[in-house]
Short mmCIF file of C-alpha atoms and ligand atoms in Angstrom, two decimals:
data_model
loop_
_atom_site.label_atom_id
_atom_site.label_comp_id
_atom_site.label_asym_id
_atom_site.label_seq_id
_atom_site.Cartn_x
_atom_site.Cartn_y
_atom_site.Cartn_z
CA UNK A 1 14.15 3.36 26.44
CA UNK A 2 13.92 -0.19 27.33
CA UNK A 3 12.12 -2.22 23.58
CA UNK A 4 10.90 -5.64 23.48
CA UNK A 5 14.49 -6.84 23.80
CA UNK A 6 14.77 -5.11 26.76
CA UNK A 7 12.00 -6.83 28.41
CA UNK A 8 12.31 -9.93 27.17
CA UNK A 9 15.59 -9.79 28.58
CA UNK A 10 14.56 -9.20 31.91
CA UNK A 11 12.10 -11.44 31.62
CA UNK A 12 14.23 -14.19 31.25
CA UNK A 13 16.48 -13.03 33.98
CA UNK A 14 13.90 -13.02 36.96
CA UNK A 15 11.87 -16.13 35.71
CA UNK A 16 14.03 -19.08 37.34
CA UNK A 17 14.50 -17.06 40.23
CA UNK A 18 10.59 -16.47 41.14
CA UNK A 19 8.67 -19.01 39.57
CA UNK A 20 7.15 -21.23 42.20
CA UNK A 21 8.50 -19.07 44.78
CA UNK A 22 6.16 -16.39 47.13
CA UNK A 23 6.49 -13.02 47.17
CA UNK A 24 7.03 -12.50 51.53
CA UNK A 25 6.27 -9.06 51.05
CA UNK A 26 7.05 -5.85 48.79
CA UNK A 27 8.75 -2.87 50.21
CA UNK A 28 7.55 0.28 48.11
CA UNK A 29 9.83 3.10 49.26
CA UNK A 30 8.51 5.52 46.54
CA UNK A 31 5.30 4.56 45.13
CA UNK A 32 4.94 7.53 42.82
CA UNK A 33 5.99 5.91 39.43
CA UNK A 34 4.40 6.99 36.44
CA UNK A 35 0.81 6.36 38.17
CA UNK A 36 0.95 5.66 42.01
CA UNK A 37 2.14 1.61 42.51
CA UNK A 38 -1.37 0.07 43.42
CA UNK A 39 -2.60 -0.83 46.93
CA UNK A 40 -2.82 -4.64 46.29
CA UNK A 41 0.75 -4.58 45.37
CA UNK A 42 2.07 -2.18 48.31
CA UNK A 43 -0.11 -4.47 50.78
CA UNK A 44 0.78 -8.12 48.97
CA UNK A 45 2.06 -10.36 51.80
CA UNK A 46 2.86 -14.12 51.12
CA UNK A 47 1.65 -15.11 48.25
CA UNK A 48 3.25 -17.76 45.13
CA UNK A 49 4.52 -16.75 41.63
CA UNK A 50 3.01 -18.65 39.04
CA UNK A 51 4.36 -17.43 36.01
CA UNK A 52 6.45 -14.53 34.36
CA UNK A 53 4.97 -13.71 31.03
CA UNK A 54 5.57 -10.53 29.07
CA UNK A 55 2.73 -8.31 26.69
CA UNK A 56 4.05 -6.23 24.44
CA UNK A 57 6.50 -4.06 26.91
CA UNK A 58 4.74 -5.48 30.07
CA UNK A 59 6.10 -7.77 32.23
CA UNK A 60 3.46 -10.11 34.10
CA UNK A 61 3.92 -11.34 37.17
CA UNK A 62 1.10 -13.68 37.56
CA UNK A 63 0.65 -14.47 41.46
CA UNK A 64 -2.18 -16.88 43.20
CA UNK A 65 -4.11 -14.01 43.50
CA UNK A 66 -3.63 -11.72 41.05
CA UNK A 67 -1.21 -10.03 38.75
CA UNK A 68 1.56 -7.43 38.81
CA UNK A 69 1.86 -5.67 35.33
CA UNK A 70 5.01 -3.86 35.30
CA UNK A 71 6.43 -1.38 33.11
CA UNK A 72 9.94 -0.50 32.68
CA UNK A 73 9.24 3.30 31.44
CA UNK A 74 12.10 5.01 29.94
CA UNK A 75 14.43 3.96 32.70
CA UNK A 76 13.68 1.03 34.92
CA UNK A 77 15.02 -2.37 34.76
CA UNK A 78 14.81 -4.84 37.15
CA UNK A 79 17.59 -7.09 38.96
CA UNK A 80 17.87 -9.97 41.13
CA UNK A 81 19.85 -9.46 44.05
CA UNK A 82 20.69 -13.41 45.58
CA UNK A 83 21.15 -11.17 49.28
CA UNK A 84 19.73 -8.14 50.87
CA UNK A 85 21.86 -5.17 49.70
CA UNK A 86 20.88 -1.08 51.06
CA UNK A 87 18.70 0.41 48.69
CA UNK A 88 20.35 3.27 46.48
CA UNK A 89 18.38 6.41 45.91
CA UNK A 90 16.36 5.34 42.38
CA UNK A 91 15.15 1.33 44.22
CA UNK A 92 11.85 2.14 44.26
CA UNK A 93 10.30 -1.40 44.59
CA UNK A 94 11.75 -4.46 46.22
CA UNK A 95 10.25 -7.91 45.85
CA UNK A 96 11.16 -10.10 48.92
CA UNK A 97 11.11 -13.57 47.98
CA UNK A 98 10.91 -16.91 49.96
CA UNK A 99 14.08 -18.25 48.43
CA UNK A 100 16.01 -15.12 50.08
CA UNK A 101 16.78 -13.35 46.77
CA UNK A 102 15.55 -10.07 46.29
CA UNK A 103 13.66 -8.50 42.94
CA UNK A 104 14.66 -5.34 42.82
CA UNK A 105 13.00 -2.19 40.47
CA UNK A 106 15.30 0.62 39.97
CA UNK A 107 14.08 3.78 38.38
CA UNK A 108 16.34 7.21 38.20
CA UNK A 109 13.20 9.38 36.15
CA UNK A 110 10.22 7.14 37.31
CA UNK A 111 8.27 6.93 34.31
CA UNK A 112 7.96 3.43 34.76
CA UNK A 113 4.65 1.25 36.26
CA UNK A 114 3.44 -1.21 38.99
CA UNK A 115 -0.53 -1.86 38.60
CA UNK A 116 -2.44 -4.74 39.76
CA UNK A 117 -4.81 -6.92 37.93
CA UNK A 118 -6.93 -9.79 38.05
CA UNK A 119 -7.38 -9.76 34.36
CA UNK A 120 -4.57 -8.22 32.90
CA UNK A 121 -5.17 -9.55 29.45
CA UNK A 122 -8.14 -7.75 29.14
CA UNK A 123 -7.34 -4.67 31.09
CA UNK A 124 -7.76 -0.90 29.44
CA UNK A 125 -2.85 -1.26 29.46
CA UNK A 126 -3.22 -4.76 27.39
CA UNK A 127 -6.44 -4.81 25.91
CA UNK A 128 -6.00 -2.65 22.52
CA UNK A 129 -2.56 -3.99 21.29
CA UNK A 130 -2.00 -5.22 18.47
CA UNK A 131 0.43 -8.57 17.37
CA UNK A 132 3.45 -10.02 18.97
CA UNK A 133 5.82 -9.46 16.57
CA UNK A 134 7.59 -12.93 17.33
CA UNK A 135 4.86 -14.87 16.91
CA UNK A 136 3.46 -16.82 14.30
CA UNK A 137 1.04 -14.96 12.79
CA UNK A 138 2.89 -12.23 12.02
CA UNK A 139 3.97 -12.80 8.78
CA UNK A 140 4.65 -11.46 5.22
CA UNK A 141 0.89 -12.20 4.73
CA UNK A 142 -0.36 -10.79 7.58
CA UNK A 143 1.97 -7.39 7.25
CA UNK A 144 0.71 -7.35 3.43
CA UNK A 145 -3.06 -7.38 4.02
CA UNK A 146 -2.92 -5.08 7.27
CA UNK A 147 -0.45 -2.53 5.21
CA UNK A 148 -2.19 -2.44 1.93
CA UNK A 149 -4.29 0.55 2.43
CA UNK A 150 -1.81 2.45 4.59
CA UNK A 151 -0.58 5.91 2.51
CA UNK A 152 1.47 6.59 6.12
CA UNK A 153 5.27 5.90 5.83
CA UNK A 154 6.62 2.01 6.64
CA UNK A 155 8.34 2.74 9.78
CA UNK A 156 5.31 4.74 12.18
CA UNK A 157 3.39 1.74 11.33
CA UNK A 158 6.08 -0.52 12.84
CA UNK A 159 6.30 1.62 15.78
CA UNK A 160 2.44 1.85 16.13
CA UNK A 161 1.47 -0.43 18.99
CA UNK A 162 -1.98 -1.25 17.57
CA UNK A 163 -0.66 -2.63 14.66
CA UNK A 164 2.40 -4.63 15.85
CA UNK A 165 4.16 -4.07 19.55
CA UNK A 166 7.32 -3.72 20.42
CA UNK A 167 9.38 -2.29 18.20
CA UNK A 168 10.55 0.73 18.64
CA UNK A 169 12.89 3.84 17.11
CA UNK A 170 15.93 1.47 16.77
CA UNK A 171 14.42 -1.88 15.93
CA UNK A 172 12.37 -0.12 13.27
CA UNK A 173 15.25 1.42 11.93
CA UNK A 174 17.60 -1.99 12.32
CA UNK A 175 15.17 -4.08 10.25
CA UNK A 176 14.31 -1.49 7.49
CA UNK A 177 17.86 -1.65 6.63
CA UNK A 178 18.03 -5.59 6.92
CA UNK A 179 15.01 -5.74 5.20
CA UNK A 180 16.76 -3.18 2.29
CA UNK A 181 13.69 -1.07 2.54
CA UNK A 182 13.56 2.72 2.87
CA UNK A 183 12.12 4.18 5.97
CA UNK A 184 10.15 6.84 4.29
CA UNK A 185 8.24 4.14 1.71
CA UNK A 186 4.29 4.44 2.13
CA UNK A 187 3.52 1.30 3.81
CA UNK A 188 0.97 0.75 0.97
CA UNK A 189 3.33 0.40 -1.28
CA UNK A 190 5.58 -2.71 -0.10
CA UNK A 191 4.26 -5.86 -2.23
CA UNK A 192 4.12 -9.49 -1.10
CA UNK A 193 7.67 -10.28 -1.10
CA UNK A 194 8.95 -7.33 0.95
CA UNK A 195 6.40 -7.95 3.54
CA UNK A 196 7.64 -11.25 4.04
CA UNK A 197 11.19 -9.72 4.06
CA UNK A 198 10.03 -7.34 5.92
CA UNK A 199 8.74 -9.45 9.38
CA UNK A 200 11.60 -11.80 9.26
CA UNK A 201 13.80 -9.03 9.41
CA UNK A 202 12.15 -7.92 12.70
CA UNK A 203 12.21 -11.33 14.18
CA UNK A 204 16.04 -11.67 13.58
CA UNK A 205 16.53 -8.34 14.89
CA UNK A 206 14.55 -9.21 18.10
CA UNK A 207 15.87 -12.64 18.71
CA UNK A 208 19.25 -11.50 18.28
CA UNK A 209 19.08 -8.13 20.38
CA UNK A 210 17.44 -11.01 23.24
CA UNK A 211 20.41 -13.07 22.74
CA UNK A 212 22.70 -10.31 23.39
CA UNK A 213 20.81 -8.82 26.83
CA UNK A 214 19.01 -6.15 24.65
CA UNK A 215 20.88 -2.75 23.79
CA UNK A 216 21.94 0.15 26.42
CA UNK A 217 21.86 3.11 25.25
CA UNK A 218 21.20 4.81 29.04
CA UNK A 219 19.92 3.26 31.91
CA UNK A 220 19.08 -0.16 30.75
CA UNK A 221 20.65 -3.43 33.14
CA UNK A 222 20.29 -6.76 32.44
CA UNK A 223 18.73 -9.17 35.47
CA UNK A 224 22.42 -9.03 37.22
CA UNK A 225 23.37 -6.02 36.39
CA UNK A 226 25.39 -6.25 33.60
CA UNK A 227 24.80 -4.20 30.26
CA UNK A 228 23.15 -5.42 26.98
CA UNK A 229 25.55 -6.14 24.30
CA UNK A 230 23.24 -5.32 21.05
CA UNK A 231 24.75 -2.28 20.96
CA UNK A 232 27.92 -3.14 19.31
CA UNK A 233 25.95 -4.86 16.75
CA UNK A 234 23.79 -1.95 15.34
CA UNK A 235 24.07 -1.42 11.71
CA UNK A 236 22.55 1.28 11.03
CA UNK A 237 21.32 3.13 13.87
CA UNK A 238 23.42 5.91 15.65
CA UNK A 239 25.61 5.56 12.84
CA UNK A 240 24.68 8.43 10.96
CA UNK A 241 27.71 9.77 8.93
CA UNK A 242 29.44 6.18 9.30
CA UNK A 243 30.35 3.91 6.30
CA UNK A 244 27.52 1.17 5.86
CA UNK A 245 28.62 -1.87 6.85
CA UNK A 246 27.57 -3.60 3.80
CA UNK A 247 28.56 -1.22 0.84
CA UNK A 248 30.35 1.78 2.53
CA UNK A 249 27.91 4.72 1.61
CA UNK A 250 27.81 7.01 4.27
CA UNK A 251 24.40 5.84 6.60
CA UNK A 252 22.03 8.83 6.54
CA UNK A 253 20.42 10.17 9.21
CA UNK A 254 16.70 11.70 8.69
CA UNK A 255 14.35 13.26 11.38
CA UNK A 256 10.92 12.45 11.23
CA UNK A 257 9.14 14.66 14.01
CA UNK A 258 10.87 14.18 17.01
CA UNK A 259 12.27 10.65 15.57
CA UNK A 260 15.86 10.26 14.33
CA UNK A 261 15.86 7.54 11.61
CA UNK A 262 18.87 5.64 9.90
CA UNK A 263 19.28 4.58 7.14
CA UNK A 264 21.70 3.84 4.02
CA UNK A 265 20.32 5.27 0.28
CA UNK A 266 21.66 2.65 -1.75
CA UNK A 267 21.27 -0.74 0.32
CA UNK A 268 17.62 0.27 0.95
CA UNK A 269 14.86 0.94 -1.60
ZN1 ZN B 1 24.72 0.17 2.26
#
């Protein structure tokens, strides 16, 4: 499932090629997504890109009139295409641009989502999320004082959107184990320090998971196509079984509900 990385990734992929360009027109061959791709989009005819921004896991497409907020589901990703190519069966959105490049949204299990907005900072998708977990605020403090109380384990809290968003099954589990904390720890019980260790673990996680195109596990392609590369540098996750990288103890693999969590029992405590 395409994580911040993910996004961010595409993000950064589409922006030079639409910013201060129109949108000519969108062709929605399937508009039955996750919710039903809104009117205003299906309908939008000529009208200029302002900025790309991203939310969280949205992407925003913020147009003279209005803004696209797209979501990637478990399987979309979006690509540029510099000419017209024939849609394949999962291109479920096209953006035709005025530079002659295409935007294209491909989807094989459609759980993904194109809604319009004139507010989308405030709408009921953005409005109750809680921090980006590359900016500056969050921070050992922060993470302390919002975690103190918390008798939940550490890593639901990092994959609770209302607290911090973003961060998923396998960034939660990649900065636990940079972070040398266990997984199953009640969040109330991390002091000071490993708080601070704790959110600059996640940041180099992120920033280096962006620098690599994010991680494909499935269905996730980069802007042209092209896989993520974070894959290869996973330390802990989908290595259950596998010698830790760090001290050789076999990584162990836990399930939480439905979750699959990795970890290794002697760099983390
Ligand atoms: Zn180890």
């Amino acid at each position: 499932m395409p994580e911040l990385p993910e996004v961010e990734t595409s993000r950064r992929g589409i922006e030079p090629w639409v910013t201060g360009q129109s949108v000519l027109r969108t062709e929605v061959r399937n508009a039955r997504l996750r919710w039903s791709v809104d009117e205003e989009i299906i309908a939008l005819r000529d009208r200029m890109v302002l900025s790309v921004q991203r939310r969280a896991k949205y992407l925003l497409l913020e147009l003279d009139s209005g803004w696209i907020i797209i979501h990637l589901g478990m399987s979309g990703s979006l690509r540029v295409l510099a000419q017209p190519q024939p849609p394949e069966k999962h291109d479920h959105v096209d953006l035709v641009m005025s530079n002659g490049c295409i935007i294209r949204y491909t989807d094989p299990r459609r759980f993904g989502s194109w809604l319009w907005s004139e507010n989308p900072y405030t709408s009921r998708v953005l409005a109750h999320l809680g921090l980006e977990p590359l900016s500056e605020e969050f921070d050992g403090h922060w993470l302390y004082e919002n975690l103190r109380k918390k008798k939940t384990k550490i890593k639901p809290c990092l994959m609770d959107n209302k607290l911090v968003v973003g961060i998923g099954n396998i960034y939660a589990s990649e900065s636990l184990f940079v972070a040398g904390i266990l997984p199953d720890r009640t969040a109330g019980s991390l002091n000071q320090e490993e708080a601070a260790r704790l959110t600059k673990s996640i940041k180099v996680v992120l920033l280096r998971s962006i620098k690599q195109g994010g991680t494909t596990l499935r269905d996730f392609l980069q802007y042209d196509g092209k896989q993520g590369n974070f894959l290869r540098e996973l330390q802990v996750y989908g290595r259950g079984g596998e010698p830790c990288l760090v001290c050789s103890t076999p990584i162990q693999l836990a399930k939480y509900g439905q979750r699959s969590t990795f970890f290794c029992s002697k760099c983390q405590s």
